[in-house]
PDB file of C-alpha atoms and ligand atoms in Angstrom:
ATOM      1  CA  UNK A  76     -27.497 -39.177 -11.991  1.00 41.00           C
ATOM      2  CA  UNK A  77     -30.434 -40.722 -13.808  1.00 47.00           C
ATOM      3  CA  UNK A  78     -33.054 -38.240 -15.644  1.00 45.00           C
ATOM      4  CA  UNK A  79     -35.866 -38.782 -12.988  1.00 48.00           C
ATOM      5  CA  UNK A  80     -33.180 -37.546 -10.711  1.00 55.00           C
ATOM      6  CA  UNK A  81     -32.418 -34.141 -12.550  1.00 48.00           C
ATOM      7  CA  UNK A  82     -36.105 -33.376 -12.530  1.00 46.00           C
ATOM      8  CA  UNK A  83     -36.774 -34.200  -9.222  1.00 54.00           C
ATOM      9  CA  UNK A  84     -33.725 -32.172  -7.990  1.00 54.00           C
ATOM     10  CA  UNK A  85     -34.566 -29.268 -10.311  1.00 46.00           C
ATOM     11  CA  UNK A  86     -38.339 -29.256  -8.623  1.00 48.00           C
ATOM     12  CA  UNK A  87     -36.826 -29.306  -4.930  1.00 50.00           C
ATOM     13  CA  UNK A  88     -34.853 -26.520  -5.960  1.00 48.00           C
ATOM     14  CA  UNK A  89     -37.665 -24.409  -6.963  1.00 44.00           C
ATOM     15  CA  UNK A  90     -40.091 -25.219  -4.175  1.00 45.00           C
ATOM     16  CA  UNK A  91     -37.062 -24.555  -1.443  1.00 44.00           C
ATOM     17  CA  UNK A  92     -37.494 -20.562  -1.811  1.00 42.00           C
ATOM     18  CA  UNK A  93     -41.163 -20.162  -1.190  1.00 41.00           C
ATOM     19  CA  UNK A  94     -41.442 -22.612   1.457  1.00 43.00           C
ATOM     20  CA  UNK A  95     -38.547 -20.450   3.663  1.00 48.00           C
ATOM     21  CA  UNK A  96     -39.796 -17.473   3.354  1.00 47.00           C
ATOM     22  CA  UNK A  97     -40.091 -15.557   6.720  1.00 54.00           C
ATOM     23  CA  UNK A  98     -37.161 -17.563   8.735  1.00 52.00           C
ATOM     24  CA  UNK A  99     -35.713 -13.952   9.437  1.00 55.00           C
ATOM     25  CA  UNK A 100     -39.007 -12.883  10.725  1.00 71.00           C
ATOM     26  CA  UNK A 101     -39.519 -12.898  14.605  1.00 82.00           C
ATOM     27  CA  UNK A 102     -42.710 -14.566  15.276  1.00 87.00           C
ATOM     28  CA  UNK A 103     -44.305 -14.388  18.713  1.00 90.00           C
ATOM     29  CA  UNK A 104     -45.359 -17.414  20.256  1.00 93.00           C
ATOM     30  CA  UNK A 105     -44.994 -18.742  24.201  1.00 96.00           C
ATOM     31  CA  UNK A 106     -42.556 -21.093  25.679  1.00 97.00           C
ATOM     32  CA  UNK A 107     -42.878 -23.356  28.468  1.00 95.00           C
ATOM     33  CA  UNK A 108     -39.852 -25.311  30.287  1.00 93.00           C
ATOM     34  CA  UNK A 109     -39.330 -29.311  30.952  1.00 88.00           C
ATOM     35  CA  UNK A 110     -39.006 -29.778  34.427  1.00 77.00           C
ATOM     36  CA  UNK A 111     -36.996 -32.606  34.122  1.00 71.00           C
ATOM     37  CA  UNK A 112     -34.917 -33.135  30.654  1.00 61.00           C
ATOM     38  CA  UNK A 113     -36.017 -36.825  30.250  1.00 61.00           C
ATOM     39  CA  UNK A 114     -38.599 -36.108  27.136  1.00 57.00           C
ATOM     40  CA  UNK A 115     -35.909 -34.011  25.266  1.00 54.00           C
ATOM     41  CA  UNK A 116     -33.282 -36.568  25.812  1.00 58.00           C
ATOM     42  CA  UNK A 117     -35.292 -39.414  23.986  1.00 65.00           C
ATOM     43  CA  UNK A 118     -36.709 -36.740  21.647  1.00 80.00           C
ATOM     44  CA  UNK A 119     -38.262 -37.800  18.541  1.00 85.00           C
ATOM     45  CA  UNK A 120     -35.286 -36.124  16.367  1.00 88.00           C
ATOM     46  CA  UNK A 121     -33.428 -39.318  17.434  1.00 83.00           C
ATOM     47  CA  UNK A 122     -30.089 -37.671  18.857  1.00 86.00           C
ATOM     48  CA  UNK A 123     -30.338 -39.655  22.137  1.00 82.00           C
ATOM     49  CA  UNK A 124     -27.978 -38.855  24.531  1.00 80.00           C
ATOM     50  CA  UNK A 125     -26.259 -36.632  22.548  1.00 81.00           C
ATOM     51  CA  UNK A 126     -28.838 -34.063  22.352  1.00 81.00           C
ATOM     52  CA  UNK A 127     -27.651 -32.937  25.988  1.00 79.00           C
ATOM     53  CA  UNK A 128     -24.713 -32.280  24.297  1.00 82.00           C
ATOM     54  CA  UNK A 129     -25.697 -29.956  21.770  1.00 84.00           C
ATOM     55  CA  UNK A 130     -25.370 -26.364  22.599  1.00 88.00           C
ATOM     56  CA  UNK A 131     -24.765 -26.931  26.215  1.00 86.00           C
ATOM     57  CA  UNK A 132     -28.043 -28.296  27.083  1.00 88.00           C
ATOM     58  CA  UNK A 133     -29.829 -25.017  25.723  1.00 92.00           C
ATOM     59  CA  UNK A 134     -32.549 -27.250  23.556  1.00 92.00           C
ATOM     60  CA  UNK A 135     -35.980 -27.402  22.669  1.00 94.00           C
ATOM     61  CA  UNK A 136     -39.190 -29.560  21.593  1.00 94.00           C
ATOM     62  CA  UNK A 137     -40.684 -27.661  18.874  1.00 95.00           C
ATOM     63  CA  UNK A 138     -44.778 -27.744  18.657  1.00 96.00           C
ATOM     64  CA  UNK A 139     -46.304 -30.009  15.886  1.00 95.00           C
ATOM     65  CA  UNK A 140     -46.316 -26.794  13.562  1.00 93.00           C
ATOM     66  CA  UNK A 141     -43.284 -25.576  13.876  1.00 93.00           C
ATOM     67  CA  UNK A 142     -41.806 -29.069  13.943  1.00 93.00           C
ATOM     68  CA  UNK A 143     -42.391 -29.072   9.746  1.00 90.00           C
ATOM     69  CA  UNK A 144     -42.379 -32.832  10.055  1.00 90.00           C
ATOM     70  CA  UNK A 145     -39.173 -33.063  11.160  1.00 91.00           C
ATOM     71  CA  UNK A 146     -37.497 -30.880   9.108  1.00 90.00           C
ATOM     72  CA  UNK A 147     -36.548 -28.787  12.079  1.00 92.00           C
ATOM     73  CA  UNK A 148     -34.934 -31.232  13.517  1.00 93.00           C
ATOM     74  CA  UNK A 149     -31.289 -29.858  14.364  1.00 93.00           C
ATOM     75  CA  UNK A 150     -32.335 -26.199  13.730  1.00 94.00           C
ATOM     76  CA  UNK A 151     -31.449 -23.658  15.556  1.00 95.00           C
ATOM     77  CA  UNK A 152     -33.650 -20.642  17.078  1.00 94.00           C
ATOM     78  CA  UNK A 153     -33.139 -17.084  18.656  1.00 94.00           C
ATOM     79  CA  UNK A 154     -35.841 -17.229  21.693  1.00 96.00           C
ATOM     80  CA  UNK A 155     -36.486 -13.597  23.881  1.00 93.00           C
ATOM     81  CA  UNK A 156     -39.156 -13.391  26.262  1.00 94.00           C
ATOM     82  CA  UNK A 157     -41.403 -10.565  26.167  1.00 93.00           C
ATOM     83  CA  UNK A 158     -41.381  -8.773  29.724  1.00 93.00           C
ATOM     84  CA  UNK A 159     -38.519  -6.481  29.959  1.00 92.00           C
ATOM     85  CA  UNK A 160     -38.625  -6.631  33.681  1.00 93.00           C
ATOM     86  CA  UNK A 161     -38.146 -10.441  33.755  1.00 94.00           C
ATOM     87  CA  UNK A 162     -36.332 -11.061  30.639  1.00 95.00           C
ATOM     88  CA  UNK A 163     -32.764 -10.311  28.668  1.00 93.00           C
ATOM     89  CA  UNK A 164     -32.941  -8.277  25.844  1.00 90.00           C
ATOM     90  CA  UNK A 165     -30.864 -10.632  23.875  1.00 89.00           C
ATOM     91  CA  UNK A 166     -32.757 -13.988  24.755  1.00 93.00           C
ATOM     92  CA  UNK A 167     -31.439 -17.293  24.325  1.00 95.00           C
ATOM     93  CA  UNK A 168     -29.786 -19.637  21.268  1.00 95.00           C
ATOM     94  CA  UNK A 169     -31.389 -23.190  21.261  1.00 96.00           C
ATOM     95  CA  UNK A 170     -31.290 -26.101  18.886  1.00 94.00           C
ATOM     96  CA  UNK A 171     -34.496 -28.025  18.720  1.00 94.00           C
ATOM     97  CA  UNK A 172     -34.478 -31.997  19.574  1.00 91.00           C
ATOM     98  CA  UNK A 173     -37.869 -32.660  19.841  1.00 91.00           C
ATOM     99  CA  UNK A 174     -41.416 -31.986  18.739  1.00 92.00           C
ATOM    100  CA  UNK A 175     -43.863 -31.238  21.491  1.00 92.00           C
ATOM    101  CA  UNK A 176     -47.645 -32.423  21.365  1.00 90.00           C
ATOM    102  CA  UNK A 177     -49.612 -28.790  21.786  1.00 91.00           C
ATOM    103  CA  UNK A 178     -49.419 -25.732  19.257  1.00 94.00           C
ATOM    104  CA  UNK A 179     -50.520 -23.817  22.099  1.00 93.00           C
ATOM    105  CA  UNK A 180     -46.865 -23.149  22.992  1.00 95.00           C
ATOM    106  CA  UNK A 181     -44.021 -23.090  20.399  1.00 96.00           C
ATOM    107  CA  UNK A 182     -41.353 -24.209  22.316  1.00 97.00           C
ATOM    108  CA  UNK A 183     -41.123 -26.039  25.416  1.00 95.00           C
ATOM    109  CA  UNK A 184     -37.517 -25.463  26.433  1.00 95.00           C
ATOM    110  CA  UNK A 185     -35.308 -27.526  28.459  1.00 92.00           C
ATOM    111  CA  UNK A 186     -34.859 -25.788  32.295  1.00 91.00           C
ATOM    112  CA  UNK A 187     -31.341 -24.486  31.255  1.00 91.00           C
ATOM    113  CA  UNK A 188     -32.371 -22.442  28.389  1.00 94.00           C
ATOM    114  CA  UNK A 189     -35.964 -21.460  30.462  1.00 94.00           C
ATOM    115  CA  UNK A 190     -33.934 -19.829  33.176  1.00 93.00           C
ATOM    116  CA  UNK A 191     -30.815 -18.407  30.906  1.00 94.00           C
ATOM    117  CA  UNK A 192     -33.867 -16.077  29.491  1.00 95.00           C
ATOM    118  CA  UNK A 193     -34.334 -14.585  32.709  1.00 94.00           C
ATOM    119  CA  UNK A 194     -31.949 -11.469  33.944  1.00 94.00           C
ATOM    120  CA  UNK A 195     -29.372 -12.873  36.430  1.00 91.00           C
ATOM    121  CA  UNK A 196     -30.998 -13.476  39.363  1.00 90.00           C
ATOM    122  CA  UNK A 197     -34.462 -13.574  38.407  1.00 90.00           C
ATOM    123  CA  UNK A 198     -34.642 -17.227  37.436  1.00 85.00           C
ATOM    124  CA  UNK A 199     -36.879 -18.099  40.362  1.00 86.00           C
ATOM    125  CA  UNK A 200     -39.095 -15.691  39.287  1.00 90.00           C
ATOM    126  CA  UNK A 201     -39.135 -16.746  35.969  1.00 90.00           C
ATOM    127  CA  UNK A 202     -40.161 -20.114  36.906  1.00 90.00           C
ATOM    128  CA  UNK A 203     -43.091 -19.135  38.651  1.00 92.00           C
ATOM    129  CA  UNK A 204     -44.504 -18.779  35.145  1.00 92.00           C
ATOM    130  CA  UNK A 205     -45.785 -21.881  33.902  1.00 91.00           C
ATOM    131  CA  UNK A 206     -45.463 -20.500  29.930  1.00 94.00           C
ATOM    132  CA  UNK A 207     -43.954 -16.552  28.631  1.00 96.00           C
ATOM    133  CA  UNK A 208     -44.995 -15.055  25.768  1.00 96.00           C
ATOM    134  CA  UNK A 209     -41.570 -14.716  23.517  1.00 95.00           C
ATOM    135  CA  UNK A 210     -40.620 -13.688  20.005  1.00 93.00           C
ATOM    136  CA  UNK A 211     -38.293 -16.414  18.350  1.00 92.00           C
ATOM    137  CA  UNK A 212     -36.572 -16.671  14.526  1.00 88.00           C
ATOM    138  CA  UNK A 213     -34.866 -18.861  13.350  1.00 88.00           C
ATOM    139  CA  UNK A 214     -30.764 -18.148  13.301  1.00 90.00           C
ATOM    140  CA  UNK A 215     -27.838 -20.176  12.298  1.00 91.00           C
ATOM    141  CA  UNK A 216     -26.472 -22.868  14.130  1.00 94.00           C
ATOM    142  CA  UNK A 217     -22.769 -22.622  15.472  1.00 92.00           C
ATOM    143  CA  UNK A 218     -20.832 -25.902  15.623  1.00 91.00           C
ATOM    144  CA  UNK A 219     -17.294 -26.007  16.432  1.00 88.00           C
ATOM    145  CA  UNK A 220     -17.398 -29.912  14.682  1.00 91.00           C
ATOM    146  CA  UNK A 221     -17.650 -30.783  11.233  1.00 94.00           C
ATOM    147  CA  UNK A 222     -20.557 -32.662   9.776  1.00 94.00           C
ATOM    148  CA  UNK A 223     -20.714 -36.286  10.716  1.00 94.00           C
ATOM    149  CA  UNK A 224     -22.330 -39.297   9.893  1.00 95.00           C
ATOM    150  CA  UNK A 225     -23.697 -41.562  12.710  1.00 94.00           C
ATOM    151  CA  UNK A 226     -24.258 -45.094  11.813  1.00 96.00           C
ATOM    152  CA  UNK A 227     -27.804 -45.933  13.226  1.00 94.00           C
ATOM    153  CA  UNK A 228     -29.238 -48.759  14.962  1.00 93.00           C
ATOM    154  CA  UNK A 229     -31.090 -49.852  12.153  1.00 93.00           C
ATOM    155  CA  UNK A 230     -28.394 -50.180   9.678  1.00 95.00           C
ATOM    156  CA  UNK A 231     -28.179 -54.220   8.474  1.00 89.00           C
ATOM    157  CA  UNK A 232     -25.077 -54.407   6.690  1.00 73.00           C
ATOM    158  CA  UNK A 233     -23.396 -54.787   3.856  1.00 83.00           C
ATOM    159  CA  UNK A 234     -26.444 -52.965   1.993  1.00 94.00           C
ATOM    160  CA  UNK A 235     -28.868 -51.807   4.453  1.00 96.00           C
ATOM    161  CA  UNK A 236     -27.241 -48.391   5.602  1.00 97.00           C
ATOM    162  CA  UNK A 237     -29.723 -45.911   8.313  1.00 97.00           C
ATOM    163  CA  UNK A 238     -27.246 -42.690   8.944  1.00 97.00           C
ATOM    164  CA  UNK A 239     -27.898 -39.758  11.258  1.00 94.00           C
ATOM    165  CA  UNK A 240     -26.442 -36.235  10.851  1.00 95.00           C
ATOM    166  CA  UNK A 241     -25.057 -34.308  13.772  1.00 93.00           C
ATOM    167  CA  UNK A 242     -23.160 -31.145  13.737  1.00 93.00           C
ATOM    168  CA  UNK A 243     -24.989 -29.353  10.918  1.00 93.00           C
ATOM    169  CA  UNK A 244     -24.202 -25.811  11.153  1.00 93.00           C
ATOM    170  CA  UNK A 245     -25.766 -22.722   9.401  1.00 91.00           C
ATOM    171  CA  UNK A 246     -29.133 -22.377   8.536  1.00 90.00           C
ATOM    172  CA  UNK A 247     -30.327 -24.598   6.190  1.00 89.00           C
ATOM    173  CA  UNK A 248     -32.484 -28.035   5.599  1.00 90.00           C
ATOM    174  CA  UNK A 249     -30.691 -31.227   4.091  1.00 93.00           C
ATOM    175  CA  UNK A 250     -33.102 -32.098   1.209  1.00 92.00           C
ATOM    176  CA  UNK A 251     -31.561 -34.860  -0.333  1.00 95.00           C
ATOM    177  CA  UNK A 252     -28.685 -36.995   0.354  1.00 97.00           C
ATOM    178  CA  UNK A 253     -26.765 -39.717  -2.016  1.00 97.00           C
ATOM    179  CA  UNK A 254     -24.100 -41.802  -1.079  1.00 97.00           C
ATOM    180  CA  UNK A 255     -21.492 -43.579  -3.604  1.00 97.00           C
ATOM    181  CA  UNK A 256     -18.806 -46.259  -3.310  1.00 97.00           C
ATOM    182  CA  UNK A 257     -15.397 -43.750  -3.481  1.00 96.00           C
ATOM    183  CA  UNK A 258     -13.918 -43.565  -7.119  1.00 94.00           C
ATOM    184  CA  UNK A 259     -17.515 -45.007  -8.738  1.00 94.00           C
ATOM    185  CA  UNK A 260     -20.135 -42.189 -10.627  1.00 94.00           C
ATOM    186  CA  UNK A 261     -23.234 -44.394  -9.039  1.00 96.00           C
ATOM    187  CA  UNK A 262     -24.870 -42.638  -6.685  1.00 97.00           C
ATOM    188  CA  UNK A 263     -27.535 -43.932  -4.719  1.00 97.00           C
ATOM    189  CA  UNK A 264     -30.027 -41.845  -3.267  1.00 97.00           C
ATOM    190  CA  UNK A 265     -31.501 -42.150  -0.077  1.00 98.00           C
ATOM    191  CA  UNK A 266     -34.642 -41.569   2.188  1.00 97.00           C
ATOM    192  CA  UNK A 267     -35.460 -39.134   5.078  1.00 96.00           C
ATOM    193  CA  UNK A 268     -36.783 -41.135   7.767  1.00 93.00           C
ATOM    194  CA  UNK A 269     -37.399 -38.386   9.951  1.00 89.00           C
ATOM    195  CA  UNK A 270     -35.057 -34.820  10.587  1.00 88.00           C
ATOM    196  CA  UNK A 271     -31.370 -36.170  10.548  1.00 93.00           C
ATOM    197  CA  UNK A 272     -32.098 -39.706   9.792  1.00 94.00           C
ATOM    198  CA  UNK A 273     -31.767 -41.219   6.089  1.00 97.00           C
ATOM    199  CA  UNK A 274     -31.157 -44.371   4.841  1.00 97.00           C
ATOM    200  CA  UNK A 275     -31.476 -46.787   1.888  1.00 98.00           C
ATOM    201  CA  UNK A 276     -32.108 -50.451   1.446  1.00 97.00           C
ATOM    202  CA  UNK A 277     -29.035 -50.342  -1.230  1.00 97.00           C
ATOM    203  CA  UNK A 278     -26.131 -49.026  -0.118  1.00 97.00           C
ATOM    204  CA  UNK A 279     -22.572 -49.362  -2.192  1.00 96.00           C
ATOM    205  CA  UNK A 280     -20.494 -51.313  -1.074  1.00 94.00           C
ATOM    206  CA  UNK A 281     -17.828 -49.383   1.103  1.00 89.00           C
ATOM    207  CA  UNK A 282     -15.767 -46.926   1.407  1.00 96.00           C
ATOM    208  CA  UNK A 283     -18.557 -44.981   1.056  1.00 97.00           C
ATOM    209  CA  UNK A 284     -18.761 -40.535   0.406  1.00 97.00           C
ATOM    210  CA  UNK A 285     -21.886 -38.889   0.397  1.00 97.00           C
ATOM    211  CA  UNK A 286     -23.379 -35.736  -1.069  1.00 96.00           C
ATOM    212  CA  UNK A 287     -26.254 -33.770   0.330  1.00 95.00           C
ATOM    213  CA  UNK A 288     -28.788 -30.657  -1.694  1.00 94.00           C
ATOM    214  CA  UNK A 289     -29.077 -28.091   0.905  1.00 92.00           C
ATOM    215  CA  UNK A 290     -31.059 -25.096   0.753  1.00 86.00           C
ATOM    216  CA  UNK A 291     -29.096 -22.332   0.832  1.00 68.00           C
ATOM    217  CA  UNK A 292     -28.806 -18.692  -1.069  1.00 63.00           C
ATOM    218  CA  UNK A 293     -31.722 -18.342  -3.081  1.00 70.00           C
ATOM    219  CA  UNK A 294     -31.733 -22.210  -4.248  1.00 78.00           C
ATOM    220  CA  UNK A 295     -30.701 -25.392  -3.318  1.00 84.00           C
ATOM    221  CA  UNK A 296     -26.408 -26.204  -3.204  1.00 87.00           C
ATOM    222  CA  UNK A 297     -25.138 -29.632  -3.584  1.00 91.00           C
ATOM    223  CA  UNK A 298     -22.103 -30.218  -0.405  1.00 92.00           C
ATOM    224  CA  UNK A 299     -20.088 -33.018  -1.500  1.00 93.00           C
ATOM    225  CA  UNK A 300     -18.061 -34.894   1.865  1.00 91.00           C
ATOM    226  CA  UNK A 301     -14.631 -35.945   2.098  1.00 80.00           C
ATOM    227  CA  UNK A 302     -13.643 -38.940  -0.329  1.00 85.00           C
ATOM    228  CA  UNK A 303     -13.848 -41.499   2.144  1.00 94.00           C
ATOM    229  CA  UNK A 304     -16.462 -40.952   5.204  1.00 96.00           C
ATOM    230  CA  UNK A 305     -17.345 -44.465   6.175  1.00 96.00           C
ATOM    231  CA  UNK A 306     -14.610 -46.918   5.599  1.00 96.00           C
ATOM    232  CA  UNK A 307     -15.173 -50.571   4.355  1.00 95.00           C
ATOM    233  CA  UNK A 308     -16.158 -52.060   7.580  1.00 94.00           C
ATOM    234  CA  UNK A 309     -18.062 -48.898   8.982  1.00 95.00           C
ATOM    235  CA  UNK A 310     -19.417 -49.680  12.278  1.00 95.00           C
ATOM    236  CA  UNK A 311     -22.891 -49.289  13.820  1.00 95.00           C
ATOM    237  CA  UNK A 312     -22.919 -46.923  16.131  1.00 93.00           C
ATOM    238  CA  UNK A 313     -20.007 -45.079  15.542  1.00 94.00           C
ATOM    239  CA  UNK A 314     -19.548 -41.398  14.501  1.00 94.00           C
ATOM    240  CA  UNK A 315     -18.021 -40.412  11.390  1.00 95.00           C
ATOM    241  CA  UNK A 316     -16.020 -37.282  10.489  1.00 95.00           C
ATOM    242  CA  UNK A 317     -17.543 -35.934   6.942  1.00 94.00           C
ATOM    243  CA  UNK A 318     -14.752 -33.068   7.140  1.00 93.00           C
ATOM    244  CA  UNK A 319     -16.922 -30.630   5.794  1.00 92.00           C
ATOM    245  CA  UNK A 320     -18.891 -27.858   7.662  1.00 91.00           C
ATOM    246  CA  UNK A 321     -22.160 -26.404   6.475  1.00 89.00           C
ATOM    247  CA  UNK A 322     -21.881 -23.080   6.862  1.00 86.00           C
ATOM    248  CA  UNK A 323     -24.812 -21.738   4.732  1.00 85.00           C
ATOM    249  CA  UNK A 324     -28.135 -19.564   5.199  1.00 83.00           C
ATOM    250  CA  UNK A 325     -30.994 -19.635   3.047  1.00 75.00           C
ATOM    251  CA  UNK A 326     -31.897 -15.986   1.538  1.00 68.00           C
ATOM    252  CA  UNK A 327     -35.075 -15.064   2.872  1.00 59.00           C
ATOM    253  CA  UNK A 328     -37.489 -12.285   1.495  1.00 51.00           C
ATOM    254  CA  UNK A 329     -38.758 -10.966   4.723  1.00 54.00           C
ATOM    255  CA  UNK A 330     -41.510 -10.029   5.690  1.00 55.00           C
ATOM    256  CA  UNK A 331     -45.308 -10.879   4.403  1.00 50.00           C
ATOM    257  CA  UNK A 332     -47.516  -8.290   5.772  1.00 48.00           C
ATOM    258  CA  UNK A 333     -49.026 -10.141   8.626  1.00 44.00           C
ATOM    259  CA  UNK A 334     -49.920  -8.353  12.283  1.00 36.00           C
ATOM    260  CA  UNK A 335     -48.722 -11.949  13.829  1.00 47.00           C
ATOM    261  CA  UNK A 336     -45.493 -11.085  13.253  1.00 54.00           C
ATOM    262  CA  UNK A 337     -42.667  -8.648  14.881  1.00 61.00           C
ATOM    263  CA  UNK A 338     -39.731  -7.529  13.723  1.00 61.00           C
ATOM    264  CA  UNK A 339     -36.847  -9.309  15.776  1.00 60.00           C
ATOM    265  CA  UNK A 340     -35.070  -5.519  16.771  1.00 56.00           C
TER     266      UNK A 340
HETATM  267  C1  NAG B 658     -50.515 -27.879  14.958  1.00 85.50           C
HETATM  268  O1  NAG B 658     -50.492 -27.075  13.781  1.00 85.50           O
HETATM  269  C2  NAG B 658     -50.188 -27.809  12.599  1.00 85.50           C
HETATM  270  C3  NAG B 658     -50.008 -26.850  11.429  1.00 85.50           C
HETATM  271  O2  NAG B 658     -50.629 -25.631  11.639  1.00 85.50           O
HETATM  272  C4  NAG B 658     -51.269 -28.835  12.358  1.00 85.50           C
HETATM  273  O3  NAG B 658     -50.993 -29.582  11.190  1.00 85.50           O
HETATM  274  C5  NAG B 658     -51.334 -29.781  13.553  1.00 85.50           C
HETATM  275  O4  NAG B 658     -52.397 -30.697  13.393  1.00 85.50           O
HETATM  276  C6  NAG B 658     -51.530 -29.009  14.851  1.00 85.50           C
HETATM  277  N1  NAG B 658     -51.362 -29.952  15.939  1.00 85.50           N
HETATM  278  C7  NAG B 658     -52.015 -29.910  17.085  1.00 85.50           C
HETATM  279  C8  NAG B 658     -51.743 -30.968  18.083  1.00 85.50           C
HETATM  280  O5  NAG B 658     -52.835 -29.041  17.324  1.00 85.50           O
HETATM  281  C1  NAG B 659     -12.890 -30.630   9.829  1.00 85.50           C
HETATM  282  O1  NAG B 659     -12.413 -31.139   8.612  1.00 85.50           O
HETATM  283  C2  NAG B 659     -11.208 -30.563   8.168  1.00 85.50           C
HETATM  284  C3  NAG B 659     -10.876 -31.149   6.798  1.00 85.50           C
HETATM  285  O2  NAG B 659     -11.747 -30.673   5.845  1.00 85.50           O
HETATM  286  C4  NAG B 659     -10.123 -30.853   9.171  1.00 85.50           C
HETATM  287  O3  NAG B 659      -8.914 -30.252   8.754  1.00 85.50           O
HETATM  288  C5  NAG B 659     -10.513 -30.303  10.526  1.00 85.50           C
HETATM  289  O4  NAG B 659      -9.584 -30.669  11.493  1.00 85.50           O
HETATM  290  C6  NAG B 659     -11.896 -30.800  10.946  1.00 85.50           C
HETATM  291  N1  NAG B 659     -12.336 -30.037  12.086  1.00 85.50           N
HETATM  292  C7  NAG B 659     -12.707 -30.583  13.227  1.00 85.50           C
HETATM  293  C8  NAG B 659     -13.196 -29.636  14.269  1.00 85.50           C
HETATM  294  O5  NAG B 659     -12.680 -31.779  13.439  1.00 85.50           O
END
């Protein structure tokens, strides 16, 4: 790793604790529901089809500010709405695909994950609400896949290599990823194109491992893959097995003194 590299790692590391600091915090905010799941299927996280997969269709376009630029892409969020009458106690799990275009409501949740809110029985009524008010935090995600490494569209081999992560459990960000020919020291860093998606115009020559910083305890942690993740003639479009789980969740010091937000319990 090249000195500009150390220093630039050493600075993410410090600026990852502040910038986390009230995940464990509920915040109130108010959801709305897709009525059809089109938008969250072409979401602007980039899973595609697959997002309909994730967490059993319980996902969510996050408004612009809770979006963090893409950063929440793939994160995953306790939701509970408000009104005891209407509303379980212990809410809903989603996994956010998609930034919506209003701040006025935080999430707008696909129609699954609306209704699973609602005490059995009561979706109907639940729908007749156009948005509820809700308290949400952020909570770990639960994947029972490894990490893997989607070969994107984009990608122009030999060199020019566009990856997506899916799977990524626990509750961290990826902050940096490098990838490296297996058996050679030069790593190559590359760029976060938005949420999951990274890639770099100079990519080693396969078989090709990767290593990721990802927040987690108080600072960032480097996860290393499997030796060999994409093979020589890795293929566009397929899905790779980085046989490694991220299991992690970045310490928070909760909670700032701020009447906006609740306690989750
Ligand atoms: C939403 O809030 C974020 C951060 O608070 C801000 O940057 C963004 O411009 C807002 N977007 C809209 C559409 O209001
Ligand atoms: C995840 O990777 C491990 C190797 O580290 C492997 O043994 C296991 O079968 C994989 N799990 C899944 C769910 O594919």
């Amino acid at each position: 790793m090249s000195t500009i590299n150390v220093v630039s790692m050493l600075l993410l590391f410090l600026s990852i604790t502040s910038a986390f600091a009230c995940d464990w915090c509920a915040q109130q905010t108010k959801a709305s529901f897709f009525s059809s799941p089109g938008p969250l299927y072409v979401g602007v996280c980039g899973y595609g089809a697959v997002a309909t997969q994730l967490y059993n269709g319980y996902i969510a376009a996050a408004s612009p500010a809770l979006f963090r630029e893409g950063d929440s892409c793939g994160s995953c969020f306790e939701v509970r709405c408000k009104d005891e009458r209407l509303c379980k106690k212990e809410g809903v799990k989603v996994i956010v695909t998609d930034m919506s275009r209003t701040n006025r409501t935080g999430f707008v949740l696909s129609k699954e994950a609306f209704m699973a809110l609602g005490h059995d029985g009561l979706a109907h009524d639940l729908m007749q609400h156009e948005t509820l008010d809700v308290l949400f935090r952020r909570t770990p995600c639960e994947h029972n896949k490894n990490l893997s490494i989607r070969v994107e569209e984009r990608s122009r081999g030999p060199n020019h290599l566009t990856i997506k992560f899916l799977y990524q459990g626990g509750q961290t960000d990826i902050m940096a990823v490098e990838v490296a020919q297996v058996g050679s020291p030069v790593w190559q860093y590359m760029s976060q194109r938005i949420g999951p998606i990274w890639s770099t115009p100079r990519a080693p020559m396969g078989p090709l491992r990767f290593r990721l910083v990802v927040t987690g305890g108080y600072d960032g942690k480097w996860v290393w893959t499997e030796e060999e993740v994409l093979p020589v003639d890795w293929k566009i479009g397929e899905l790779y097995d980085a046989k490694v789980q991220i299991k992690d969740i970045a310490q928070e010091s909760c909670c700032p003194d701020n009447s906006y937000r609740e306690r989750w319990r």
